[in-house]
Tab-separated table of C-alpha atoms in Angstrom:
chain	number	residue	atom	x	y	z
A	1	UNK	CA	-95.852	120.021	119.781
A	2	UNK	CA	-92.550	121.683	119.107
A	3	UNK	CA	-89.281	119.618	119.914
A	4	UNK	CA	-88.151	121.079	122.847
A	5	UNK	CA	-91.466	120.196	124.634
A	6	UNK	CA	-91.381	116.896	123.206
A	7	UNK	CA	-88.128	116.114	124.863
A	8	UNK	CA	-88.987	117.609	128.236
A	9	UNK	CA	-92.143	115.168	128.390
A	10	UNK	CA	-89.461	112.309	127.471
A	11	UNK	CA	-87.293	113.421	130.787
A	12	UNK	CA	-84.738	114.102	127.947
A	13	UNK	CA	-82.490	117.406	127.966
A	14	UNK	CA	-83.455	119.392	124.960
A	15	UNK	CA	-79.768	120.768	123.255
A	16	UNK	CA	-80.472	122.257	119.724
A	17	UNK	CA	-80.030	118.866	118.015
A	18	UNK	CA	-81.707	117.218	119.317
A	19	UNK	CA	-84.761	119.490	119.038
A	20	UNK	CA	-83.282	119.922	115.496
A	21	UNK	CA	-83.568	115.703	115.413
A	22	UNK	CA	-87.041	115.579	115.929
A	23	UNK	CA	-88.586	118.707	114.013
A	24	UNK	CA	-86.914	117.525	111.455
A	25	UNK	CA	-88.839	114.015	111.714
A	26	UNK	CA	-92.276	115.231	112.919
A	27	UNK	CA	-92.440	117.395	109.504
A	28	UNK	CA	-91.676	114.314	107.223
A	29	UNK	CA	-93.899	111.393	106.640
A	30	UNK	CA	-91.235	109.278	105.223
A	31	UNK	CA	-88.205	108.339	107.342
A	32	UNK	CA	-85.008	110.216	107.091
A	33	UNK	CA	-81.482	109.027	106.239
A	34	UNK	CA	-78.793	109.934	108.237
A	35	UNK	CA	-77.647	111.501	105.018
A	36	UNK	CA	-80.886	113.824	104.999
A	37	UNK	CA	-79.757	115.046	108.801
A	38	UNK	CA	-76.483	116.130	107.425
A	39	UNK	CA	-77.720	118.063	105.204
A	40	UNK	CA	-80.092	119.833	107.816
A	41	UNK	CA	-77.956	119.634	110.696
A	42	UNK	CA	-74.931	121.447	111.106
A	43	UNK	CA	-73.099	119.549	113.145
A	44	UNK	CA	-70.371	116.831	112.400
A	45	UNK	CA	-71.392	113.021	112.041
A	46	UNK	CA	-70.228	111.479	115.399
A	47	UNK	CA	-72.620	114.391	117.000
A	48	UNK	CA	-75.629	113.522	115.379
A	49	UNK	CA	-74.890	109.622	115.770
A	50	UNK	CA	-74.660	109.874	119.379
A	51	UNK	CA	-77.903	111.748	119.842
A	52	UNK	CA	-80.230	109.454	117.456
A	53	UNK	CA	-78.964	106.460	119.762
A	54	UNK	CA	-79.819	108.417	123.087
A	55	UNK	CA	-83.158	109.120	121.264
A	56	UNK	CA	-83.178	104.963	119.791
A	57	UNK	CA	-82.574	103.857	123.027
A	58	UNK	CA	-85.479	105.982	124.782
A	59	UNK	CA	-87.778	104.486	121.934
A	60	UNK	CA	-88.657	108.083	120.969
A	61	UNK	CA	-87.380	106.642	117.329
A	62	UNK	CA	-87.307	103.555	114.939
A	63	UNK	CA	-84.077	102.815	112.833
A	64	UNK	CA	-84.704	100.596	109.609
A	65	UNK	CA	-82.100	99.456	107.211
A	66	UNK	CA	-82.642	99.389	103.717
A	67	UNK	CA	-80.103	98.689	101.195
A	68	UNK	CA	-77.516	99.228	104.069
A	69	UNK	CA	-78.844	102.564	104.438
A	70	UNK	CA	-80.366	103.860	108.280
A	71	UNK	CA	-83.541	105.509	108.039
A	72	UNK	CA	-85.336	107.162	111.143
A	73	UNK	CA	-88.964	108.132	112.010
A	74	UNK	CA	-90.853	108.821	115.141
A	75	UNK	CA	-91.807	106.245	117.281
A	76	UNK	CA	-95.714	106.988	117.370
A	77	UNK	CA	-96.762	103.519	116.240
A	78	UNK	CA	-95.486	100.397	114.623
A	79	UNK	CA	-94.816	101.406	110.963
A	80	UNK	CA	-94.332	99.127	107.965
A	81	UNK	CA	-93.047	99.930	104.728
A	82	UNK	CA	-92.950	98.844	101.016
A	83	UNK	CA	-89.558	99.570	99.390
A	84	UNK	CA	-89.277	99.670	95.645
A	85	UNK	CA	-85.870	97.753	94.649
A	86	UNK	CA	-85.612	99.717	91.363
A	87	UNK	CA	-86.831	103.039	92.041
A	88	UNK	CA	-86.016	103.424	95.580
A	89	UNK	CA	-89.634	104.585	96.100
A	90	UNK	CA	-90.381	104.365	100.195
A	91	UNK	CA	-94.148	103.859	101.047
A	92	UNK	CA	-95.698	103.591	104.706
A	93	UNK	CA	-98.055	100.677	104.197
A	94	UNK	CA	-100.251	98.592	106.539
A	95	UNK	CA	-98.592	96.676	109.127
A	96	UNK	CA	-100.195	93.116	108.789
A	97	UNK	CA	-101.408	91.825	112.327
A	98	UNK	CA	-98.731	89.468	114.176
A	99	UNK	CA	-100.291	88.156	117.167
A	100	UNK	CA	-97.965	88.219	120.378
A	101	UNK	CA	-95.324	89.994	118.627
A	102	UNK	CA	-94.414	93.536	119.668
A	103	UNK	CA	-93.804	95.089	115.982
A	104	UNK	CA	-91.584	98.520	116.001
A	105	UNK	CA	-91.231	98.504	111.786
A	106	UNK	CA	-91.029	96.553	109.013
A	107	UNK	CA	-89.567	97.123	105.710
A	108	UNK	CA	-90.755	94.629	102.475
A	109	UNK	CA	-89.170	94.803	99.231
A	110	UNK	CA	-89.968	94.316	95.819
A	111	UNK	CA	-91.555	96.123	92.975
A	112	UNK	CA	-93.807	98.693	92.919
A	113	UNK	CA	-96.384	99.009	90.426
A	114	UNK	CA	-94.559	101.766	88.006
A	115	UNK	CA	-91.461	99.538	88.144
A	116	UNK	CA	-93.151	95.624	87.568
């Protein structure tokens, strides 16, 4: 489903970045740094913050910080992930069962096997 359509199901107006936003997030796997947007997204930084928090606080998208670094995804399903903390590597992994807790993501650190 292409962005624009996307938002419109979400009762959200669809401006360019915000189509831009989500494209850019339903053709990656891995979450995307802020960083990543700027380099995709021409538009300046206070822009592009104010339109991931309009889509954070419709739940259309999950923030995690890693190494004081945001990263964003779609908010399809609870996601977990396994951070390297000497390569950096980021890898979705499965998100362990938490009875009565409403999970959005999870990041756990440590080494992956290359780096141990």
């Amino acid at each position: 489903m292409d962005g624009a359509t996307f938002l419109n199901e979400h009762s959200i107006a669809p401006t360019p970045i915000r189509v831009s936003i989500i494209e850019i997030l339903q053709a990656n796997d891995k979450p995307i740094s802020y960083d990543e947007f700027l380099t995709k997204i021409k538009a300046n930084k206070t822009t592009i913050y104010r339109n991931l928090d309009i889509l954070l606080d419709k739940n259309l998208i999950i923030k995690n910080e890693i190494d004081h670094k945001s990263f964003y995804g779609l908010a399809d399903h609870a996601k977990a992930y396994f951070v390297c903390e000497t390569c950096h590597k980021l890898e979705e992994i499965e998100l362990p069962k938490l009875p009565g807790k409403s999970v959005k993501s999870v990041a756990i650190k440590g080494l992956c096997e290359k780096c141990s």
